[in-house]
């Protein structure tokens, strides 16, 4: 792990920096991930409206720069992104460990079936693939895989939509 990494709760004042990490990471992940369906301004607006009373935002910072983030609801890890310039340094693993610590009952997440690097990352960290879809319910219309963190209760029929930009 990066020795100068700081993990801290995010605030509304951090949402612009979070959006920039998100945009850089999504662009760098193509073609493992499908290209974004929303333009940069729509993504910035969507993330800028994140209601931090309804979810938890955790940041990874190096120096005074946000280099990664995790966004969690009570039962879902909605986002975990690391700036491409800082990937492979343990930041994603640190954020995932933090997510597990703050959600000891576990959580689920979605990853695109085509995103082999992300799927391998989550497997290395002990998450288990528990289902998949043909992609008809996500905005990209690409097959995806549902993963579960250890400790998550196996509630039959539990589902949540992928974060649509409204």
Short mmCIF file of N, CA and C in Angstrom, two decimals:
data_model
loop_
_atom_site.label_atom_id
_atom_site.label_comp_id
_atom_site.label_asym_id
_atom_site.label_seq_id
_atom_site.Cartn_x
_atom_site.Cartn_y
_atom_site.Cartn_z
N UNK A 1 0.85 -1.18 0.00
CA UNK A 1 0.00 0.00 0.00
C UNK A 1 0.89 1.23 0.00
N UNK A 2 0.40 2.27 -0.62
CA UNK A 2 1.08 3.55 -0.65
C UNK A 2 1.26 4.04 0.79
N UNK A 3 2.51 4.29 1.22
CA UNK A 3 2.72 4.65 2.63
C UNK A 3 2.07 5.95 3.05
N UNK A 4 1.85 6.88 2.14
CA UNK A 4 1.25 8.15 2.50
C UNK A 4 -0.24 8.21 2.20
N UNK A 5 -0.86 7.05 2.03
CA UNK A 5 -2.30 6.99 1.79
C UNK A 5 -3.07 7.32 3.06
N UNK A 6 -4.04 8.20 2.93
CA UNK A 6 -4.95 8.54 4.03
C UNK A 6 -6.35 8.17 3.58
N UNK A 7 -7.07 7.44 4.43
CA UNK A 7 -8.47 7.13 4.18
C UNK A 7 -9.30 8.00 5.10
N UNK A 8 -10.31 8.64 4.54
CA UNK A 8 -11.16 9.50 5.37
C UNK A 8 -12.56 9.57 4.78
N UNK A 9 -13.53 9.93 5.63
CA UNK A 9 -14.89 10.12 5.10
C UNK A 9 -14.91 11.31 4.15
N UNK A 10 -15.70 11.18 3.10
CA UNK A 10 -15.85 12.27 2.16
C UNK A 10 -16.98 13.20 2.56
N UNK A 11 -16.92 14.40 2.04
CA UNK A 11 -17.95 15.42 2.29
C UNK A 11 -18.46 15.92 0.95
N UNK A 12 -19.50 16.72 0.99
CA UNK A 12 -20.02 17.28 -0.26
C UNK A 12 -18.96 18.12 -0.96
N UNK A 13 -18.04 18.70 -0.21
CA UNK A 13 -16.97 19.47 -0.81
C UNK A 13 -15.99 18.62 -1.62
N UNK A 14 -16.04 17.31 -1.44
CA UNK A 14 -15.15 16.39 -2.16
C UNK A 14 -15.77 15.84 -3.44
N UNK A 15 -17.04 16.11 -3.68
CA UNK A 15 -17.74 15.44 -4.78
C UNK A 15 -17.18 15.80 -6.16
N UNK A 16 -16.68 16.99 -6.34
CA UNK A 16 -16.09 17.36 -7.63
C UNK A 16 -14.83 16.53 -7.88
N UNK A 17 -13.99 16.35 -6.87
CA UNK A 17 -12.79 15.55 -7.02
C UNK A 17 -13.14 14.08 -7.25
N UNK A 18 -14.17 13.60 -6.59
CA UNK A 18 -14.65 12.23 -6.79
C UNK A 18 -15.07 12.03 -8.24
N UNK A 19 -15.79 12.99 -8.78
CA UNK A 19 -16.24 12.88 -10.17
C UNK A 19 -15.05 12.79 -11.12
N UNK A 20 -14.01 13.54 -10.86
CA UNK A 20 -12.84 13.50 -11.75
C UNK A 20 -12.13 12.15 -11.66
N UNK A 21 -12.01 11.58 -10.47
CA UNK A 21 -11.44 10.23 -10.33
C UNK A 21 -12.29 9.24 -11.10
N UNK A 22 -13.60 9.34 -10.93
CA UNK A 22 -14.54 8.45 -11.61
C UNK A 22 -14.34 8.52 -13.13
N UNK A 23 -14.31 9.72 -13.65
CA UNK A 23 -14.18 9.90 -15.10
C UNK A 23 -12.86 9.34 -15.63
N UNK A 24 -11.76 9.62 -14.94
CA UNK A 24 -10.46 9.11 -15.40
C UNK A 24 -10.42 7.59 -15.34
N UNK A 25 -10.94 7.03 -14.25
CA UNK A 25 -10.91 5.57 -14.09
C UNK A 25 -11.79 4.88 -15.13
N UNK A 26 -12.97 5.42 -15.37
CA UNK A 26 -13.86 4.81 -16.38
C UNK A 26 -13.23 4.86 -17.76
N UNK A 27 -12.67 6.00 -18.13
CA UNK A 27 -12.03 6.10 -19.45
C UNK A 27 -10.89 5.10 -19.60
N UNK A 28 -10.08 4.97 -18.56
CA UNK A 28 -8.92 4.08 -18.62
C UNK A 28 -9.33 2.61 -18.65
N UNK A 29 -10.52 2.29 -18.17
CA UNK A 29 -10.97 0.89 -18.08
C UNK A 29 -11.52 0.36 -19.40
N UNK A 30 -11.81 1.22 -20.35
CA UNK A 30 -12.30 0.77 -21.66
C UNK A 30 -11.13 0.09 -22.38
N UNK A 31 -11.27 -1.08 -22.94
CA UNK A 31 -12.49 -1.80 -23.28
C UNK A 31 -12.94 -2.85 -22.26
N UNK A 32 -12.22 -3.02 -21.13
CA UNK A 32 -12.68 -3.99 -20.14
C UNK A 32 -14.08 -3.62 -19.65
N UNK A 33 -14.32 -2.35 -19.50
CA UNK A 33 -15.65 -1.83 -19.20
C UNK A 33 -16.19 -1.20 -20.47
N UNK A 34 -17.50 -1.25 -20.66
CA UNK A 34 -18.04 -0.55 -21.83
C UNK A 34 -17.85 0.96 -21.67
N UNK A 35 -17.79 1.67 -22.77
CA UNK A 35 -17.66 3.13 -22.68
C UNK A 35 -18.84 3.72 -21.92
N UNK A 36 -18.60 4.82 -21.20
CA UNK A 36 -19.71 5.46 -20.49
C UNK A 36 -20.82 5.88 -21.45
N UNK A 37 -22.04 5.87 -20.95
CA UNK A 37 -23.18 6.27 -21.78
C UNK A 37 -23.56 7.72 -21.54
N UNK A 38 -22.96 8.35 -20.54
CA UNK A 38 -23.24 9.76 -20.23
C UNK A 38 -21.99 10.57 -20.44
N UNK A 39 -22.17 11.81 -20.88
CA UNK A 39 -21.01 12.66 -21.07
C UNK A 39 -20.46 13.12 -19.71
N UNK A 40 -19.27 13.69 -19.76
CA UNK A 40 -18.58 14.07 -18.52
C UNK A 40 -19.39 15.01 -17.66
N UNK A 41 -20.06 15.98 -18.27
CA UNK A 41 -20.83 16.95 -17.49
C UNK A 41 -22.01 16.27 -16.78
N UNK A 42 -22.64 15.31 -17.42
CA UNK A 42 -23.74 14.59 -16.78
C UNK A 42 -23.23 13.76 -15.60
N UNK A 43 -22.06 13.16 -15.75
CA UNK A 43 -21.47 12.38 -14.65
C UNK A 43 -21.12 13.31 -13.49
N UNK A 44 -20.52 14.44 -13.81
CA UNK A 44 -20.18 15.41 -12.75
C UNK A 44 -21.44 15.87 -12.02
N UNK A 45 -22.49 16.16 -12.77
CA UNK A 45 -23.74 16.61 -12.15
C UNK A 45 -24.34 15.50 -11.28
N UNK A 46 -24.35 14.29 -11.79
CA UNK A 46 -24.91 13.16 -11.04
C UNK A 46 -24.15 12.94 -9.73
N UNK A 47 -22.83 12.86 -9.81
CA UNK A 47 -22.06 12.64 -8.59
C UNK A 47 -22.12 13.85 -7.67
N UNK A 48 -22.25 15.03 -8.23
CA UNK A 48 -22.38 16.24 -7.42
C UNK A 48 -23.67 16.29 -6.62
N UNK A 49 -24.67 15.52 -7.04
CA UNK A 49 -25.94 15.44 -6.31
C UNK A 49 -25.98 14.30 -5.30
N UNK A 50 -24.87 13.60 -5.08
CA UNK A 50 -24.86 12.47 -4.16
C UNK A 50 -25.33 12.92 -2.78
N UNK A 51 -26.32 12.22 -2.27
CA UNK A 51 -26.89 12.51 -0.95
C UNK A 51 -26.10 11.76 0.11
N UNK A 52 -25.21 12.45 0.77
CA UNK A 52 -24.35 11.80 1.76
C UNK A 52 -25.07 11.51 3.07
N UNK A 53 -26.36 11.83 3.15
CA UNK A 53 -27.14 11.37 4.30
C UNK A 53 -27.71 9.98 4.03
N UNK A 54 -27.68 9.55 2.77
CA UNK A 54 -28.24 8.25 2.39
C UNK A 54 -27.17 7.22 2.06
N UNK A 55 -25.91 7.63 2.04
CA UNK A 55 -24.82 6.71 1.73
C UNK A 55 -23.55 7.22 2.39
N UNK A 56 -22.54 6.37 2.35
CA UNK A 56 -21.24 6.73 2.91
C UNK A 56 -20.23 6.86 1.79
N UNK A 57 -19.47 7.93 1.83
CA UNK A 57 -18.41 8.17 0.87
C UNK A 57 -17.09 8.13 1.63
N UNK A 58 -16.18 7.27 1.16
CA UNK A 58 -14.84 7.18 1.73
C UNK A 58 -13.83 7.49 0.66
N UNK A 59 -12.83 8.27 1.03
CA UNK A 59 -11.82 8.71 0.09
C UNK A 59 -10.46 8.11 0.43
N UNK A 60 -9.68 7.88 -0.62
CA UNK A 60 -8.26 7.61 -0.48
C UNK A 60 -7.54 8.84 -0.99
N UNK A 61 -6.67 9.39 -0.16
CA UNK A 61 -5.93 10.59 -0.54
C UNK A 61 -4.43 10.32 -0.43
N UNK A 62 -3.69 10.89 -1.35
CA UNK A 62 -2.24 10.93 -1.27
C UNK A 62 -1.89 12.40 -1.35
N UNK A 63 -1.23 12.89 -0.31
CA UNK A 63 -1.02 14.33 -0.20
C UNK A 63 -2.38 14.97 -0.03
N UNK A 64 -2.66 15.96 -0.83
CA UNK A 64 -3.97 16.61 -0.75
C UNK A 64 -4.84 16.24 -1.95
N UNK A 65 -4.51 15.12 -2.62
CA UNK A 65 -5.23 14.73 -3.83
C UNK A 65 -6.06 13.47 -3.61
N UNK A 66 -7.33 13.53 -4.00
CA UNK A 66 -8.19 12.35 -3.96
C UNK A 66 -7.75 11.43 -5.08
N UNK A 67 -7.37 10.19 -4.72
CA UNK A 67 -6.88 9.23 -5.71
C UNK A 67 -7.77 8.00 -5.81
N UNK A 68 -8.79 7.92 -4.97
CA UNK A 68 -9.72 6.81 -5.02
C UNK A 68 -10.89 7.08 -4.11
N UNK A 69 -11.98 6.33 -4.36
CA UNK A 69 -13.15 6.49 -3.49
C UNK A 69 -14.01 5.24 -3.51
N UNK A 70 -14.76 5.10 -2.44
CA UNK A 70 -15.77 4.05 -2.33
C UNK A 70 -17.06 4.71 -1.88
N UNK A 71 -18.17 4.34 -2.53
CA UNK A 71 -19.48 4.87 -2.21
C UNK A 71 -20.38 3.70 -1.84
N UNK A 72 -20.91 3.72 -0.62
CA UNK A 72 -21.69 2.60 -0.10
C UNK A 72 -23.07 3.03 0.37
N UNK A 73 -24.07 2.20 0.07
CA UNK A 73 -25.36 2.30 0.74
C UNK A 73 -25.33 1.29 1.87
N UNK A 74 -26.47 1.04 2.49
CA UNK A 74 -26.49 0.07 3.59
C UNK A 74 -26.10 -1.33 3.15
N UNK A 75 -26.44 -1.71 1.92
CA UNK A 75 -26.21 -3.09 1.48
C UNK A 75 -25.44 -3.21 0.18
N UNK A 76 -25.05 -2.10 -0.43
CA UNK A 76 -24.38 -2.14 -1.73
C UNK A 76 -23.12 -1.29 -1.73
N UNK A 77 -22.10 -1.79 -2.39
CA UNK A 77 -20.94 -0.97 -2.75
C UNK A 77 -21.25 -0.47 -4.15
N UNK A 78 -21.69 0.76 -4.25
CA UNK A 78 -22.11 1.32 -5.53
C UNK A 78 -20.92 1.65 -6.43
N UNK A 79 -19.87 2.20 -5.84
CA UNK A 79 -18.70 2.61 -6.62
C UNK A 79 -17.44 2.29 -5.83
N UNK A 80 -16.42 1.84 -6.54
CA UNK A 80 -15.06 1.77 -6.02
C UNK A 80 -14.16 2.05 -7.21
N UNK A 81 -13.58 3.23 -7.22
CA UNK A 81 -12.73 3.65 -8.33
C UNK A 81 -11.42 4.20 -7.79
N UNK A 82 -10.34 3.92 -8.52
CA UNK A 82 -9.01 4.44 -8.20
C UNK A 82 -8.47 5.12 -9.45
N UNK A 83 -7.90 6.29 -9.25
CA UNK A 83 -7.30 7.02 -10.36
C UNK A 83 -6.28 6.11 -11.05
N UNK A 84 -6.30 6.05 -12.38
CA UNK A 84 -5.39 5.16 -13.10
C UNK A 84 -3.91 5.36 -12.74
N UNK A 85 -3.50 6.58 -12.46
CA UNK A 85 -2.10 6.84 -12.11
C UNK A 85 -1.72 6.24 -10.76
N UNK A 86 -2.71 5.81 -9.98
CA UNK A 86 -2.43 5.27 -8.65
C UNK A 86 -2.89 3.82 -8.50
N UNK A 87 -3.31 3.20 -9.59
CA UNK A 87 -3.73 1.81 -9.51
C UNK A 87 -2.53 0.90 -9.29
N UNK A 88 -2.79 -0.25 -8.68
CA UNK A 88 -1.74 -1.22 -8.42
C UNK A 88 -0.89 -0.89 -7.21
N UNK A 89 -1.34 0.05 -6.39
CA UNK A 89 -0.57 0.47 -5.22
C UNK A 89 -1.28 0.11 -3.90
N UNK A 90 -2.36 -0.67 -3.99
CA UNK A 90 -3.06 -1.10 -2.78
C UNK A 90 -4.19 -0.18 -2.35
N UNK A 91 -4.46 0.86 -3.10
CA UNK A 91 -5.49 1.82 -2.71
C UNK A 91 -6.87 1.19 -2.82
N UNK A 92 -7.14 0.48 -3.91
CA UNK A 92 -8.43 -0.20 -4.06
C UNK A 92 -8.64 -1.22 -2.96
N UNK A 93 -7.61 -1.98 -2.64
CA UNK A 93 -7.72 -2.97 -1.57
C UNK A 93 -7.97 -2.31 -0.21
N UNK A 94 -7.31 -1.18 0.03
CA UNK A 94 -7.53 -0.46 1.29
C UNK A 94 -8.95 0.06 1.38
N UNK A 95 -9.48 0.59 0.27
CA UNK A 95 -10.86 1.06 0.28
C UNK A 95 -11.84 -0.10 0.45
N UNK A 96 -11.55 -1.23 -0.19
CA UNK A 96 -12.42 -2.39 -0.04
C UNK A 96 -12.38 -2.92 1.39
N UNK A 97 -11.20 -2.97 2.00
CA UNK A 97 -11.10 -3.38 3.41
C UNK A 97 -11.88 -2.43 4.31
N UNK A 98 -11.81 -1.15 4.02
CA UNK A 98 -12.55 -0.17 4.79
C UNK A 98 -14.05 -0.39 4.63
N UNK A 99 -14.50 -0.66 3.39
CA UNK A 99 -15.92 -0.94 3.15
C UNK A 99 -16.37 -2.14 3.97
N UNK A 100 -15.56 -3.16 4.03
CA UNK A 100 -15.91 -4.35 4.83
C UNK A 100 -15.97 -4.00 6.32
N UNK A 101 -15.08 -3.12 6.77
CA UNK A 101 -15.08 -2.73 8.18
C UNK A 101 -16.33 -1.94 8.56
N UNK A 102 -16.78 -1.06 7.66
CA UNK A 102 -17.95 -0.24 7.97
C UNK A 102 -19.26 -0.95 7.64
N UNK A 103 -19.19 -2.05 6.91
CA UNK A 103 -20.37 -2.87 6.59
C UNK A 103 -20.07 -4.32 6.98
N UNK A 104 -19.93 -4.58 8.30
CA UNK A 104 -19.55 -5.93 8.74
C UNK A 104 -20.59 -6.99 8.38
N UNK A 105 -21.81 -6.60 8.12
CA UNK A 105 -22.82 -7.55 7.68
C UNK A 105 -22.67 -7.91 6.22
N UNK A 106 -21.75 -7.25 5.52
CA UNK A 106 -21.48 -7.53 4.13
C UNK A 106 -22.20 -6.58 3.20
N UNK A 107 -21.98 -6.78 1.93
CA UNK A 107 -22.59 -5.95 0.89
C UNK A 107 -22.44 -6.68 -0.43
N UNK A 108 -23.20 -6.23 -1.40
CA UNK A 108 -23.12 -6.75 -2.76
C UNK A 108 -22.65 -5.62 -3.67
N UNK A 109 -22.23 -5.99 -4.87
CA UNK A 109 -21.85 -5.01 -5.88
C UNK A 109 -22.03 -5.63 -7.25
N UNK A 110 -22.08 -4.79 -8.25
CA UNK A 110 -22.15 -5.21 -9.65
C UNK A 110 -20.84 -4.88 -10.33
N UNK A 111 -20.42 -5.75 -11.23
CA UNK A 111 -19.26 -5.50 -12.07
C UNK A 111 -19.61 -6.03 -13.47
N UNK A 112 -19.13 -5.36 -14.49
CA UNK A 112 -19.40 -5.85 -15.84
C UNK A 112 -18.72 -7.19 -16.04
N UNK A 113 -19.41 -8.10 -16.69
CA UNK A 113 -18.84 -9.43 -16.95
C UNK A 113 -17.53 -9.31 -17.75
N UNK A 114 -17.44 -8.32 -18.60
CA UNK A 114 -16.25 -8.12 -19.44
C UNK A 114 -15.06 -7.56 -18.66
N UNK A 115 -15.28 -7.08 -17.45
CA UNK A 115 -14.22 -6.42 -16.69
C UNK A 115 -13.40 -7.45 -15.91
N UNK A 116 -12.61 -8.23 -16.64
CA UNK A 116 -11.80 -9.28 -16.02
C UNK A 116 -10.85 -8.75 -14.94
N UNK A 117 -10.21 -7.59 -15.12
CA UNK A 117 -9.34 -7.10 -14.04
C UNK A 117 -10.10 -6.84 -12.73
N UNK A 118 -11.28 -6.25 -12.82
CA UNK A 118 -12.06 -5.99 -11.60
C UNK A 118 -12.54 -7.29 -10.98
N UNK A 119 -13.01 -8.20 -11.80
CA UNK A 119 -13.48 -9.49 -11.27
C UNK A 119 -12.34 -10.22 -10.56
N UNK A 120 -11.14 -10.19 -11.14
CA UNK A 120 -9.98 -10.83 -10.50
C UNK A 120 -9.62 -10.13 -9.20
N UNK A 121 -9.68 -8.81 -9.18
CA UNK A 121 -9.40 -8.04 -7.96
C UNK A 121 -10.35 -8.46 -6.84
N UNK A 122 -11.65 -8.49 -7.14
CA UNK A 122 -12.62 -8.85 -6.10
C UNK A 122 -12.46 -10.30 -5.66
N UNK A 123 -12.15 -11.20 -6.58
CA UNK A 123 -11.89 -12.60 -6.19
C UNK A 123 -10.70 -12.68 -5.25
N UNK A 124 -9.61 -11.97 -5.58
CA UNK A 124 -8.43 -11.96 -4.72
C UNK A 124 -8.77 -11.48 -3.31
N UNK A 125 -9.76 -10.63 -3.23
CA UNK A 125 -10.16 -10.07 -1.93
C UNK A 125 -11.31 -10.85 -1.30
N UNK A 126 -11.61 -12.02 -1.82
CA UNK A 126 -12.55 -12.92 -1.18
C UNK A 126 -14.01 -12.72 -1.51
N UNK A 127 -14.33 -11.86 -2.45
CA UNK A 127 -15.74 -11.72 -2.84
C UNK A 127 -16.13 -12.89 -3.73
N UNK A 128 -17.39 -13.23 -3.68
CA UNK A 128 -17.90 -14.39 -4.39
C UNK A 128 -18.94 -13.93 -5.41
N UNK A 129 -18.85 -14.47 -6.61
CA UNK A 129 -19.86 -14.19 -7.63
C UNK A 129 -21.11 -14.98 -7.30
N UNK A 130 -22.25 -14.27 -7.19
CA UNK A 130 -23.50 -14.92 -6.77
C UNK A 130 -24.61 -14.83 -7.81
N UNK A 131 -24.35 -14.20 -8.94
CA UNK A 131 -25.36 -14.11 -9.97
C UNK A 131 -24.86 -13.31 -11.14
N UNK A 132 -25.66 -13.32 -12.19
CA UNK A 132 -25.29 -12.54 -13.37
C UNK A 132 -26.56 -12.17 -14.13
N UNK A 133 -26.42 -11.18 -15.01
CA UNK A 133 -27.54 -10.76 -15.85
C UNK A 133 -27.07 -10.64 -17.29
N UNK A 134 -28.01 -10.50 -18.17
CA UNK A 134 -27.68 -10.29 -19.58
C UNK A 134 -27.45 -8.81 -19.90
N UNK A 135 -27.57 -7.95 -18.89
CA UNK A 135 -27.34 -6.52 -19.08
C UNK A 135 -28.57 -5.73 -19.47
N UNK A 136 -29.69 -6.38 -19.62
CA UNK A 136 -30.87 -5.66 -20.08
C UNK A 136 -31.37 -4.62 -19.07
N UNK A 137 -30.95 -4.72 -17.80
CA UNK A 137 -31.40 -3.77 -16.79
C UNK A 137 -30.37 -2.68 -16.47
N UNK A 138 -29.21 -2.69 -17.12
CA UNK A 138 -28.27 -1.60 -16.85
C UNK A 138 -28.21 -0.67 -18.06
N UNK A 139 -27.75 0.52 -17.83
CA UNK A 139 -27.76 1.55 -18.87
C UNK A 139 -26.89 1.20 -20.07
N UNK A 140 -25.83 0.45 -19.84
CA UNK A 140 -24.92 0.11 -20.92
C UNK A 140 -25.42 -1.09 -21.72
N UNK A 141 -26.41 -1.81 -21.17
CA UNK A 141 -26.94 -3.02 -21.80
C UNK A 141 -25.85 -4.06 -22.04
N UNK A 142 -24.97 -4.19 -21.03
CA UNK A 142 -23.87 -5.14 -21.08
C UNK A 142 -24.03 -6.14 -19.94
N UNK A 143 -23.73 -7.41 -20.17
CA UNK A 143 -23.83 -8.42 -19.11
C UNK A 143 -23.02 -8.00 -17.88
N UNK A 144 -23.58 -8.29 -16.72
CA UNK A 144 -22.87 -7.97 -15.48
C UNK A 144 -22.98 -9.11 -14.50
N UNK A 145 -22.14 -9.02 -13.48
CA UNK A 145 -22.02 -10.07 -12.48
C UNK A 145 -22.21 -9.44 -11.11
N UNK A 146 -23.00 -10.12 -10.29
CA UNK A 146 -23.22 -9.67 -8.91
C UNK A 146 -22.24 -10.40 -8.00
N UNK A 147 -21.56 -9.63 -7.17
CA UNK A 147 -20.62 -10.20 -6.21
C UNK A 147 -21.08 -9.88 -4.80
N UNK A 148 -20.64 -10.72 -3.88
CA UNK A 148 -21.01 -10.54 -2.48
C UNK A 148 -19.75 -10.60 -1.62
N UNK A 149 -19.65 -9.64 -0.71
CA UNK A 149 -18.57 -9.64 0.26
C UNK A 149 -18.91 -10.62 1.37
N UNK A 150 -17.91 -11.30 1.90
CA UNK A 150 -18.12 -12.23 2.99
C UNK A 150 -18.85 -11.52 4.12
N UNK A 151 -19.77 -12.24 4.73
CA UNK A 151 -20.55 -11.66 5.82
C UNK A 151 -21.91 -11.18 5.37
N UNK A 152 -22.09 -11.01 4.08
CA UNK A 152 -23.39 -10.54 3.60
C UNK A 152 -24.41 -11.65 3.79
N UNK A 153 -25.57 -11.28 4.28
CA UNK A 153 -26.62 -12.27 4.46
C UNK A 153 -27.18 -12.67 3.10
N UNK A 154 -27.53 -13.90 2.99
CA UNK A 154 -28.07 -14.40 1.72
C UNK A 154 -29.58 -14.24 1.74
N UNK A 155 -30.04 -13.07 1.32
CA UNK A 155 -31.46 -12.78 1.29
C UNK A 155 -31.96 -13.09 -0.12
N UNK A 156 -32.85 -14.04 -0.22
CA UNK A 156 -33.36 -14.43 -1.53
C UNK A 156 -34.14 -13.27 -2.16
N UNK A 157 -33.83 -13.02 -3.41
CA UNK A 157 -34.58 -12.02 -4.14
C UNK A 157 -34.11 -10.59 -3.91
N UNK A 158 -33.08 -10.38 -3.09
CA UNK A 158 -32.58 -9.03 -2.86
C UNK A 158 -31.99 -8.49 -4.16
N UNK A 159 -32.43 -7.31 -4.54
CA UNK A 159 -31.86 -6.71 -5.74
C UNK A 159 -31.94 -5.21 -5.63
N UNK A 160 -31.12 -4.56 -6.40
CA UNK A 160 -31.14 -3.12 -6.48
C UNK A 160 -30.71 -2.73 -7.87
N UNK A 161 -31.28 -1.66 -8.39
CA UNK A 161 -30.88 -1.24 -9.73
C UNK A 161 -29.46 -0.72 -9.72
N UNK A 162 -28.79 -0.85 -10.85
CA UNK A 162 -27.49 -0.23 -11.00
C UNK A 162 -27.72 1.27 -10.98
N UNK A 163 -26.79 2.01 -10.45
CA UNK A 163 -26.96 3.46 -10.29
C UNK A 163 -27.22 4.17 -11.60
N UNK A 164 -28.46 4.44 -11.87
CA UNK A 164 -28.82 5.16 -13.08
C UNK A 164 -28.63 6.65 -12.87
N UNK A 165 -28.19 7.31 -13.88
CA UNK A 165 -28.10 8.75 -13.83
C UNK A 165 -29.45 9.32 -14.18
N UNK A 166 -30.03 10.07 -13.25
CA UNK A 166 -31.39 10.56 -13.46
C UNK A 166 -31.48 11.90 -14.03
#
